[in-house]
Amino acid sequence: MEYLKLSNGVEMPLLGYGVFQVTPEECERCVSDALSVGYRLIDTAQAYFNEEGVGAAIAKSGIPRDEIFLVTKVWIANAGEEKAAQSIDESLRKLGTDYIDLLLIHQAYGDVFGSWRAMEKAYRDGKVRAIGVSNFQAGRFFDFAHYVDVKPMVNQLQCNALMQQQGIEPIHNQFGTKMMAWGPLGQGAEGFFSNEVLNAIAASHGKSVAQVALRWLTQRGIVAIPKSTHRERMEQNLNVFDFTLTDEEMARIATINQHDTGTINFGDPQFVKYLIETYG
Ligand code: A2P
C-alpha cells in the first residue's frame, strides 16, 4: 500500500474501500471481505446508515484499530456546532471506536461553520485525527477554507477518469488540501468500462480498466475509494501498485475528461432545495 501525508502529518492509505450505496444489511459482510483482502481504509458516512456494520466488521476482524484508517462524514441534518458535536459522539458509538481517522463535512449546506467548530474541538480533543470536507466545489471551497482556522486536510469529490476535477487542484494546493475521489469507477455507469483509451492502456499493461482508472488517480496523489460488493473485484481493485502509467499514458487519459467538476451541480438551486427539504 502507498500512503499520502496530510498537512498535519497524518498518513492516509491511497486506496480504500467505500461503502456508499452498500445496504446496511450487506455492509458488515462487505467490510469483512474488504479487510480480509487487505483494505485498511474504510470510507462511510452518517447518511449511509451503515456505520454500525462497519464497526461490527472491524471489531470481528481482530485487526488492531491503529492499522485501520476510518473515514466518516457529518450529514446535513447534523449541521451546526451542537448537533454536529452530538453526531460525532453518535458516530463513534456506532463505529465502536474512540477515534475517527478522518471526519468530513458531507455537503456544503446549512451551518457548516458551526459544524467545523465542533470538528475542530473534536480534533483538539483527540476524537478525530484529521478533518476535511466533501462535495465542496471550487468557489465554495475557497470561501470556506479562507475563513476557517484549521484548514481542511481533505476535500472528497466525485472524481474519475471522465470527471477529473483538474480545475480545483490549484485551489486545494493553496490550503494544503488533498483530494479524495468518490465514484472512482464512474459508479459503473455506461461508457466508463467501455472507454477506448482506458481499454487500450489496460490491454497494454495486462490490467483491467478498473485497475488503470484507480492507478491513474493514485498516481495523481488522489485517494480512491472504489466500491464493490464482490470479493474478487475488491481484490482486483486493490492490486494497482505493481505497475506504473507512463507520462504519455497519463496525458492520454487527461484528454478523455468529459465533466471536469462531476455530474452533480452542487450550486443548482433545485438540487440544493431538494437536499435541504429532504434531509435538512
Ligand atoms: P459491484 O458492486 O457489483 O462490483 P464506484 O466505485 O465508482 O462507485 O463504482 C462502483 C461500481 O463499479 C459498482 O457498480 C461496482 O459493481 C462496479 N465495480 C467495482 N469494481 C469493479 C471492477 N473491478 N470491474 C467491474 N466493475 C466494478
PDB file of N, CA, C and O in Angstrom, residues 198-264:
ATOM      1  N   LEU A 198      -9.057   3.907 -22.079  1.00  0.00           N
ATOM      2  CA  LEU A 198      -8.788   3.113 -20.866  1.00  0.00           C
ATOM      3  C   LEU A 198      -8.577   1.639 -21.220  1.00  0.00           C
ATOM      4  O   LEU A 198      -7.696   0.981 -20.666  1.00  0.00           O
ATOM      5  N   ASN A 199      -9.379   1.139 -22.177  1.00  0.00           N
ATOM      6  CA  ASN A 199      -9.233  -0.269 -22.585  1.00  0.00           C
ATOM      7  C   ASN A 199      -7.889  -0.523 -23.251  1.00  0.00           C
ATOM      8  O   ASN A 199      -7.243  -1.541 -22.993  1.00  0.00           O
ATOM      9  N   ALA A 200      -7.469   0.416 -24.099  1.00  0.00           N
ATOM     10  CA  ALA A 200      -6.189   0.225 -24.804  1.00  0.00           C
ATOM     11  C   ALA A 200      -5.033   0.227 -23.801  1.00  0.00           C
ATOM     12  O   ALA A 200      -4.130  -0.621 -23.860  1.00  0.00           O
ATOM     13  N   ILE A 201      -5.070   1.152 -22.852  1.00  0.00           N
ATOM     14  CA  ILE A 201      -3.979   1.224 -21.861  1.00  0.00           C
ATOM     15  C   ILE A 201      -4.011  -0.025 -20.972  1.00  0.00           C
ATOM     16  O   ILE A 201      -2.969  -0.612 -20.656  1.00  0.00           O
ATOM     17  N   ALA A 202      -5.212  -0.445 -20.597  1.00  0.00           N
ATOM     18  CA  ALA A 202      -5.346  -1.639 -19.751  1.00  0.00           C
ATOM     19  C   ALA A 202      -4.745  -2.860 -20.466  1.00  0.00           C
ATOM     20  O   ALA A 202      -3.972  -3.618 -19.868  1.00  0.00           O
ATOM     21  N   ALA A 203      -5.067  -3.002 -21.748  1.00  0.00           N
ATOM     22  CA  ALA A 203      -4.568  -4.160 -22.502  1.00  0.00           C
ATOM     23  C   ALA A 203      -3.042  -4.151 -22.558  1.00  0.00           C
ATOM     24  O   ALA A 203      -2.398  -5.191 -22.408  1.00  0.00           O
ATOM     25  N   SER A 204      -2.460  -2.961 -22.714  1.00  0.00           N
ATOM     26  CA  SER A 204      -1.001  -2.924 -22.855  1.00  0.00           C
ATOM     27  C   SER A 204      -0.284  -3.247 -21.539  1.00  0.00           C
ATOM     28  O   SER A 204       0.881  -3.617 -21.542  1.00  0.00           O
ATOM     29  N   HIS A 205      -0.975  -3.131 -20.423  1.00  0.00           N
ATOM     30  CA  HIS A 205      -0.351  -3.482 -19.130  1.00  0.00           C
ATOM     31  C   HIS A 205      -0.822  -4.841 -18.612  1.00  0.00           C
ATOM     32  O   HIS A 205      -0.406  -5.260 -17.531  1.00  0.00           O
ATOM     33  N   GLY A 206      -1.745  -5.475 -19.344  1.00  0.00           N
ATOM     34  CA  GLY A 206      -2.318  -6.724 -18.839  1.00  0.00           C
ATOM     35  C   GLY A 206      -3.123  -6.485 -17.574  1.00  0.00           C
ATOM     36  O   GLY A 206      -3.142  -7.319 -16.656  1.00  0.00           O
ATOM     37  N   LYS A 207      -3.768  -5.311 -17.488  1.00  0.00           N
ATOM     38  CA  LYS A 207      -4.572  -4.948 -16.314  1.00  0.00           C
ATOM     39  C   LYS A 207      -6.020  -4.697 -16.757  1.00  0.00           C
ATOM     40  O   LYS A 207      -6.316  -4.617 -17.948  1.00  0.00           O
ATOM     41  N   SER A 208      -6.921  -4.530 -15.797  1.00  0.00           N
ATOM     42  CA  SER A 208      -8.313  -4.232 -16.151  1.00  0.00           C
ATOM     43  C   SER A 208      -8.504  -2.717 -16.231  1.00  0.00           C
ATOM     44  O   SER A 208      -7.666  -1.938 -15.743  1.00  0.00           O
ATOM     45  N   VAL A 209      -9.619  -2.308 -16.825  1.00  0.00           N
ATOM     46  CA  VAL A 209      -9.948  -0.870 -16.884  1.00  0.00           C
ATOM     47  C   VAL A 209     -10.044  -0.306 -15.471  1.00  0.00           C
ATOM     48  O   VAL A 209      -9.556   0.798 -15.183  1.00  0.00           O
ATOM     49  N   ALA A 210     -10.647  -1.068 -14.560  1.00  0.00           N
ATOM     50  CA  ALA A 210     -10.770  -0.588 -13.177  1.00  0.00           C
ATOM     51  C   ALA A 210      -9.382  -0.319 -12.592  1.00  0.00           C
ATOM     52  O   ALA A 210      -9.153   0.718 -11.955  1.00  0.00           O
ATOM     53  N   GLN A 211      -8.459  -1.225 -12.830  1.00  0.00           N
ATOM     54  CA  GLN A 211      -7.105  -1.049 -12.261  1.00  0.00           C
ATOM     55  C   GLN A 211      -6.402   0.166 -12.863  1.00  0.00           C
ATOM     56  O   GLN A 211      -5.731   0.913 -12.149  1.00  0.00           O
ATOM     57  N   VAL A 212      -6.582   0.380 -14.166  1.00  0.00           N
ATOM     58  CA  VAL A 212      -5.952   1.560 -14.799  1.00  0.00           C
ATOM     59  C   VAL A 212      -6.575   2.838 -14.231  1.00  0.00           C
ATOM     60  O   VAL A 212      -5.877   3.803 -13.902  1.00  0.00           O
ATOM     61  N   ALA A 213      -7.909   2.833 -14.080  1.00  0.00           N
ATOM     62  CA  ALA A 213      -8.589   4.033 -13.578  1.00  0.00           C
ATOM     63  C   ALA A 213      -8.148   4.352 -12.148  1.00  0.00           C
ATOM     64  O   ALA A 213      -7.971   5.521 -11.790  1.00  0.00           O
ATOM     65  N   LEU A 214      -7.944   3.328 -11.351  1.00  0.00           N
ATOM     66  CA  LEU A 214      -7.529   3.540  -9.954  1.00  0.00           C
ATOM     67  C   LEU A 214      -6.055   3.920  -9.868  1.00  0.00           C
ATOM     68  O   LEU A 214      -5.653   4.746  -9.061  1.00  0.00           O
ATOM     69  N   ARG A 215      -5.264   3.322 -10.747  1.00  0.00           N
ATOM     70  CA  ARG A 215      -3.841   3.669 -10.779  1.00  0.00           C
ATOM     71  C   ARG A 215      -3.674   5.134 -11.211  1.00  0.00           C
ATOM     72  O   ARG A 215      -2.853   5.865 -10.676  1.00  0.00           O
ATOM     73  N   TRP A 216      -4.481   5.550 -12.175  1.00  0.00           N
ATOM     74  CA  TRP A 216      -4.407   6.930 -12.672  1.00  0.00           C
ATOM     75  C   TRP A 216      -4.689   7.928 -11.527  1.00  0.00           C
ATOM     76  O   TRP A 216      -3.994   8.934 -11.389  1.00  0.00           O
ATOM     77  N   LEU A 217      -5.679   7.621 -10.693  1.00  0.00           N
ATOM     78  CA  LEU A 217      -5.980   8.507  -9.560  1.00  0.00           C
ATOM     79  C   LEU A 217      -4.844   8.501  -8.540  1.00  0.00           C
ATOM     80  O   LEU A 217      -4.349   9.559  -8.137  1.00  0.00           O
ATOM     81  N   THR A 218      -4.434   7.312  -8.124  1.00  0.00           N
ATOM     82  CA  THR A 218      -3.427   7.243  -7.054  1.00  0.00           C
ATOM     83  C   THR A 218      -2.097   7.823  -7.533  1.00  0.00           C
ATOM     84  O   THR A 218      -1.384   8.450  -6.759  1.00  0.00           O
ATOM     85  N   GLN A 219      -1.819   7.659  -8.825  1.00  0.00           N
ATOM     86  CA  GLN A 219      -0.578   8.237  -9.358  1.00  0.00           C
ATOM     87  C   GLN A 219      -0.633   9.772  -9.367  1.00  0.00           C
ATOM     88  O   GLN A 219       0.396  10.432  -9.337  1.00  0.00           O
ATOM     89  N   ARG A 220      -1.844  10.325  -9.388  1.00  0.00           N
ATOM     90  CA  ARG A 220      -2.002  11.791  -9.263  1.00  0.00           C
ATOM     91  C   ARG A 220      -1.979  12.230  -7.805  1.00  0.00           C
ATOM     92  O   ARG A 220      -2.157  13.407  -7.495  1.00  0.00           O
ATOM     93  N   GLY A 221      -1.852  11.286  -6.884  1.00  0.00           N
ATOM     94  CA  GLY A 221      -1.851  11.629  -5.458  1.00  0.00           C
ATOM     95  C   GLY A 221      -3.257  11.822  -4.916  1.00  0.00           C
ATOM     96  O   GLY A 221      -3.476  12.539  -3.933  1.00  0.00           O
ATOM     97  N   ILE A 222      -4.232  11.175  -5.565  1.00  0.00           N
ATOM     98  CA  ILE A 222      -5.630  11.274  -5.142  1.00  0.00           C
ATOM     99  C   ILE A 222      -6.044   9.946  -4.513  1.00  0.00           C
ATOM    100  O   ILE A 222      -5.832   8.879  -5.095  1.00  0.00           O
ATOM    101  N   VAL A 223      -6.623  10.032  -3.305  1.00  0.00           N
ATOM    102  CA  VAL A 223      -7.065   8.820  -2.614  1.00  0.00           C
ATOM    103  C   VAL A 223      -8.339   8.311  -3.288  1.00  0.00           C
ATOM    104  O   VAL A 223      -9.294   9.066  -3.473  1.00  0.00           O
ATOM    105  N   ALA A 224      -8.377   7.028  -3.645  1.00  0.00           N
ATOM    106  CA  ALA A 224      -9.549   6.458  -4.320  1.00  0.00           C
ATOM    107  C   ALA A 224     -10.232   5.447  -3.406  1.00  0.00           C
ATOM    108  O   ALA A 224      -9.561   4.690  -2.696  1.00  0.00           O
ATOM    109  N   ILE A 225     -11.575   5.463  -3.437  1.00  0.00           N
ATOM    110  CA  ILE A 225     -12.340   4.543  -2.575  1.00  0.00           C
ATOM    111  C   ILE A 225     -13.375   3.778  -3.405  1.00  0.00           C
ATOM    112  O   ILE A 225     -14.574   4.001  -3.277  1.00  0.00           O
ATOM    113  N   PRO A 226     -12.892   2.858  -4.269  1.00  0.00           N
ATOM    114  CA  PRO A 226     -13.839   2.097  -5.092  1.00  0.00           C
ATOM    115  C   PRO A 226     -14.777   1.252  -4.240  1.00  0.00           C
ATOM    116  O   PRO A 226     -14.389   0.756  -3.184  1.00  0.00           O
ATOM    117  N   LYS A 227     -15.988   1.120  -4.760  1.00  0.00           N
ATOM    118  CA  LYS A 227     -16.997   0.283  -4.096  1.00  0.00           C
ATOM    119  C   LYS A 227     -17.214  -0.974  -4.932  1.00  0.00           C
ATOM    120  O   LYS A 227     -17.333  -0.902  -6.157  1.00  0.00           O
ATOM    121  N   SER A 228     -17.234  -2.103  -4.285  1.00  0.00           N
ATOM    122  CA  SER A 228     -17.724  -3.312  -4.945  1.00  0.00           C
ATOM    123  C   SER A 228     -18.272  -4.230  -3.872  1.00  0.00           C
ATOM    124  O   SER A 228     -17.744  -4.272  -2.768  1.00  0.00           O
ATOM    125  N   THR A 229     -19.311  -4.963  -4.226  1.00  0.00           N
ATOM    126  CA  THR A 229     -19.838  -5.934  -3.264  1.00  0.00           C
ATOM    127  C   THR A 229     -19.246  -7.323  -3.540  1.00  0.00           C
ATOM    128  O   THR A 229     -19.569  -8.270  -2.842  1.00  0.00           O
ATOM    129  N   HIS A 230     -18.393  -7.404  -4.588  1.00  0.00           N
ATOM    130  CA  HIS A 230     -17.811  -8.701  -4.956  1.00  0.00           C
ATOM    131  C   HIS A 230     -16.370  -8.803  -4.478  1.00  0.00           C
ATOM    132  O   HIS A 230     -15.540  -7.969  -4.854  1.00  0.00           O
ATOM    133  N   ARG A 231     -16.100  -9.853  -3.742  1.00  0.00           N
ATOM    134  CA  ARG A 231     -14.778 -10.030  -3.158  1.00  0.00           C
ATOM    135  C   ARG A 231     -13.658 -10.038  -4.213  1.00  0.00           C
ATOM    136  O   ARG A 231     -12.610  -9.424  -4.018  1.00  0.00           O
ATOM    137  N   GLU A 232     -13.894 -10.725  -5.349  1.00  0.00           N
ATOM    138  CA  GLU A 232     -12.814 -10.807  -6.349  1.00  0.00           C
ATOM    139  C   GLU A 232     -12.541  -9.436  -6.978  1.00  0.00           C
ATOM    140  O   GLU A 232     -11.401  -9.108  -7.311  1.00  0.00           O
ATOM    141  N   ARG A 233     -13.573  -8.621  -7.093  1.00  0.00           N
ATOM    142  CA  ARG A 233     -13.336  -7.258  -7.602  1.00  0.00           C
ATOM    143  C   ARG A 233     -12.642  -6.399  -6.556  1.00  0.00           C
ATOM    144  O   ARG A 233     -11.804  -5.560  -6.882  1.00  0.00           O
ATOM    145  N   MET A 234     -12.985  -6.601  -5.294  1.00  0.00           N
ATOM    146  CA  MET A 234     -12.283  -5.864  -4.224  1.00  0.00           C
ATOM    147  C   MET A 234     -10.789  -6.141  -4.323  1.00  0.00           C
ATOM    148  O   MET A 234      -9.961  -5.243  -4.236  1.00  0.00           O
ATOM    149  N   GLU A 235     -10.465  -7.419  -4.531  1.00  0.00           N
ATOM    150  CA  GLU A 235      -9.058  -7.839  -4.620  1.00  0.00           C
ATOM    151  C   GLU A 235      -8.393  -7.188  -5.828  1.00  0.00           C
ATOM    152  O   GLU A 235      -7.299  -6.645  -5.736  1.00  0.00           O
ATOM    153  N   GLN A 236      -9.095  -7.257  -6.966  1.00  0.00           N
ATOM    154  CA  GLN A 236      -8.574  -6.684  -8.209  1.00  0.00           C
ATOM    155  C   GLN A 236      -8.317  -5.177  -8.025  1.00  0.00           C
ATOM    156  O   GLN A 236      -7.280  -4.655  -8.408  1.00  0.00           O
ATOM    157  N   ASN A 237      -9.262  -4.491  -7.397  1.00  0.00           N
ATOM    158  CA  ASN A 237      -9.168  -3.029  -7.275  1.00  0.00           C
ATOM    159  C   ASN A 237      -8.030  -2.587  -6.346  1.00  0.00           C
ATOM    160  O   ASN A 237      -7.564  -1.458  -6.428  1.00  0.00           O
ATOM    161  N   LEU A 238      -7.629  -3.504  -5.471  1.00  0.00           N
ATOM    162  CA  LEU A 238      -6.537  -3.163  -4.539  1.00  0.00           C
ATOM    163  C   LEU A 238      -5.169  -3.381  -5.173  1.00  0.00           C
ATOM    164  O   LEU A 238      -4.163  -2.831  -4.734  1.00  0.00           O
ATOM    165  N   ASN A 239      -5.178  -4.148  -6.235  1.00  0.00           N
ATOM    166  CA  ASN A 239      -3.928  -4.599  -6.843  1.00  0.00           C
ATOM    167  C   ASN A 239      -3.482  -3.623  -7.949  1.00  0.00           C
ATOM    168  O   ASN A 239      -3.465  -3.968  -9.122  1.00  0.00           O
ATOM    169  N   VAL A 240      -3.135  -2.409  -7.540  1.00  0.00           N
ATOM    170  CA  VAL A 240      -2.797  -1.378  -8.548  1.00  0.00           C
ATOM    171  C   VAL A 240      -1.424  -0.738  -8.308  1.00  0.00           C
ATOM    172  O   VAL A 240      -1.093   0.261  -8.935  1.00  0.00           O
ATOM    173  N   PHE A 241      -0.663  -1.324  -7.408  1.00  0.00           N
ATOM    174  CA  PHE A 241       0.626  -0.700  -7.091  1.00  0.00           C
ATOM    175  C   PHE A 241       1.816  -1.458  -7.688  1.00  0.00           C
ATOM    176  O   PHE A 241       2.954  -1.165  -7.377  1.00  0.00           O
ATOM    177  N   ASP A 242       1.506  -2.424  -8.578  1.00  0.00           N
ATOM    178  CA  ASP A 242       2.608  -3.184  -9.187  1.00  0.00           C
ATOM    179  C   ASP A 242       2.832  -2.782 -10.643  1.00  0.00           C
ATOM    180  O   ASP A 242       3.454  -3.497 -11.410  1.00  0.00           O
ATOM    181  N   PHE A 243       2.275  -1.657 -11.063  1.00  0.00           N
ATOM    182  CA  PHE A 243       2.560  -1.137 -12.406  1.00  0.00           C
ATOM    183  C   PHE A 243       2.449   0.387 -12.357  1.00  0.00           C
ATOM    184  O   PHE A 243       1.871   0.944 -11.426  1.00  0.00           O
ATOM    185  N   THR A 244       3.053   1.023 -13.361  1.00  0.00           N
ATOM    186  CA  THR A 244       3.065   2.489 -13.401  1.00  0.00           C
ATOM    187  C   THR A 244       2.610   2.945 -14.771  1.00  0.00           C
ATOM    188  O   THR A 244       3.026   2.366 -15.789  1.00  0.00           O
ATOM    189  N   LEU A 245       1.771   3.957 -14.806  1.00  0.00           N
ATOM    190  CA  LEU A 245       1.363   4.540 -16.086  1.00  0.00           C
ATOM    191  C   LEU A 245       2.459   5.503 -16.531  1.00  0.00           C
ATOM    192  O   LEU A 245       2.997   6.265 -15.713  1.00  0.00           O
ATOM    193  N   THR A 246       2.779   5.465 -17.812  1.00  0.00           N
ATOM    194  CA  THR A 246       3.815   6.367 -18.317  1.00  0.00           C
ATOM    195  C   THR A 246       3.256   7.802 -18.389  1.00  0.00           C
ATOM    196  O   THR A 246       2.028   8.004 -18.351  1.00  0.00           O
ATOM    197  N   ASP A 247       4.146   8.768 -18.536  1.00  0.00           N
ATOM    198  CA  ASP A 247       3.698  10.163 -18.674  1.00  0.00           C
ATOM    199  C   ASP A 247       2.759  10.296 -19.881  1.00  0.00           C
ATOM    200  O   ASP A 247       1.776  11.020 -19.846  1.00  0.00           O
ATOM    201  N   GLU A 248       3.110   9.567 -20.944  1.00  0.00           N
ATOM    202  CA  GLU A 248       2.286   9.634 -22.155  1.00  0.00           C
ATOM    203  C   GLU A 248       0.889   9.068 -21.890  1.00  0.00           C
ATOM    204  O   GLU A 248      -0.116   9.617 -22.326  1.00  0.00           O
ATOM    205  N   GLU A 249       0.814   7.987 -21.130  1.00  0.00           N
ATOM    206  CA  GLU A 249      -0.495   7.391 -20.802  1.00  0.00           C
ATOM    207  C   GLU A 249      -1.302   8.328 -19.889  1.00  0.00           C
ATOM    208  O   GLU A 249      -2.512   8.495 -20.067  1.00  0.00           O
ATOM    209  N   MET A 250      -0.613   8.939 -18.937  1.00  0.00           N
ATOM    210  CA  MET A 250      -1.294   9.893 -18.049  1.00  0.00           C
ATOM    211  C   MET A 250      -1.860  11.047 -18.894  1.00  0.00           C
ATOM    212  O   MET A 250      -2.989  11.495 -18.680  1.00  0.00           O
ATOM    213  N   ALA A 251      -1.074  11.499 -19.873  1.00  0.00           N
ATOM    214  CA  ALA A 251      -1.513  12.610 -20.731  1.00  0.00           C
ATOM    215  C   ALA A 251      -2.682  12.186 -21.616  1.00  0.00           C
ATOM    216  O   ALA A 251      -3.609  12.972 -21.853  1.00  0.00           O
ATOM    217  N   ARG A 252      -2.645  10.933 -22.076  1.00  0.00           N
ATOM    218  CA  ARG A 252      -3.765  10.455 -22.910  1.00  0.00           C
ATOM    219  C   ARG A 252      -5.051  10.392 -22.092  1.00  0.00           C
ATOM    220  O   ARG A 252      -6.131  10.745 -22.563  1.00  0.00           O
ATOM    221  N   ILE A 253      -4.935   9.943 -20.864  1.00  0.00           N
ATOM    222  CA  ILE A 253      -6.143   9.864 -20.015  1.00  0.00           C
ATOM    223  C   ILE A 253      -6.674  11.282 -19.743  1.00  0.00           C
ATOM    224  O   ILE A 253      -7.883  11.507 -19.713  1.00  0.00           O
ATOM    225  N   ALA A 254      -5.774  12.247 -19.609  1.00  0.00           N
ATOM    226  CA  ALA A 254      -6.228  13.637 -19.378  1.00  0.00           C
ATOM    227  C   ALA A 254      -7.131  14.122 -20.509  1.00  0.00           C
ATOM    228  O   ALA A 254      -8.025  14.952 -20.283  1.00  0.00           O
ATOM    229  N   THR A 255      -6.959  13.570 -21.700  1.00  0.00           N
ATOM    230  CA  THR A 255      -7.761  14.040 -22.847  1.00  0.00           C
ATOM    231  C   THR A 255      -9.190  13.484 -22.845  1.00  0.00           C
ATOM    232  O   THR A 255     -10.024  13.939 -23.619  1.00  0.00           O
ATOM    233  N   ILE A 256      -9.481  12.482 -22.009  1.00  0.00           N
ATOM    234  CA  ILE A 256     -10.840  11.899 -22.048  1.00  0.00           C
ATOM    235  C   ILE A 256     -11.771  12.531 -21.019  1.00  0.00           C
ATOM    236  O   ILE A 256     -12.913  12.097 -20.839  1.00  0.00           O
ATOM    237  N   ASN A 257     -11.290  13.581 -20.338  1.00  0.00           N
ATOM    238  CA  ASN A 257     -12.110  14.293 -19.351  1.00  0.00           C
ATOM    239  C   ASN A 257     -13.409  14.800 -20.008  1.00  0.00           C
ATOM    240  O   ASN A 257     -13.366  15.473 -21.022  1.00  0.00           O
ATOM    241  N   GLN A 258     -14.558  14.456 -19.408  1.00  0.00           N
ATOM    242  CA  GLN A 258     -15.842  14.874 -20.003  1.00  0.00           C
ATOM    243  C   GLN A 258     -16.569  15.942 -19.190  1.00  0.00           C
ATOM    244  O   GLN A 258     -17.153  16.866 -19.736  1.00  0.00           O
ATOM    245  N   HIS A 259     -16.603  15.778 -17.863  1.00  0.00           N
ATOM    246  CA  HIS A 259     -17.287  16.752 -16.985  1.00  0.00           C
ATOM    247  C   HIS A 259     -16.307  17.038 -15.866  1.00  0.00           C
ATOM    248  O   HIS A 259     -16.275  16.271 -14.893  1.00  0.00           O
ATOM    249  N   ASP A 260     -15.501  18.084 -15.998  1.00  0.00           N
ATOM    250  CA  ASP A 260     -14.420  18.258 -15.030  1.00  0.00           C
ATOM    251  C   ASP A 260     -14.920  18.236 -13.586  1.00  0.00           C
ATOM    252  O   ASP A 260     -14.298  17.637 -12.715  1.00  0.00           O
ATOM    253  N   THR A 261     -16.059  18.906 -13.321  1.00  0.00           N
ATOM    254  CA  THR A 261     -16.494  19.039 -11.923  1.00  0.00           C
ATOM    255  C   THR A 261     -17.463  17.942 -11.485  1.00  0.00           C
ATOM    256  O   THR A 261     -18.059  18.029 -10.422  1.00  0.00           O
ATOM    257  N   GLY A 262     -17.634  16.915 -12.316  1.00  0.00           N
ATOM    258  CA  GLY A 262     -18.555  15.839 -11.943  1.00  0.00           C
ATOM    259  C   GLY A 262     -19.927  16.063 -12.533  1.00  0.00           C
ATOM    260  O   GLY A 262     -20.177  17.070 -13.204  1.00  0.00           O
ATOM    261  N   THR A 263     -20.837  15.126 -12.283  1.00  0.00           N
ATOM    262  CA  THR A 263     -22.153  15.200 -12.922  1.00  0.00           C
ATOM    263  C   THR A 263     -23.198  15.902 -12.068  1.00  0.00           C
ATOM    264  O   THR A 263     -24.290  16.184 -12.539  1.00  0.00           O
ATOM    265  N   ILE A 264     -22.874  16.179 -10.798  1.00  0.00           N
ATOM    266  CA  ILE A 264     -23.867  16.849  -9.945  1.00  0.00           C
ATOM    267  C   ILE A 264     -23.484  18.324  -9.851  1.00  0.00           C
ATOM    268  O   ILE A 264     -22.336  18.641  -9.523  1.00  0.00           O
TER     269      ILE A 264
END
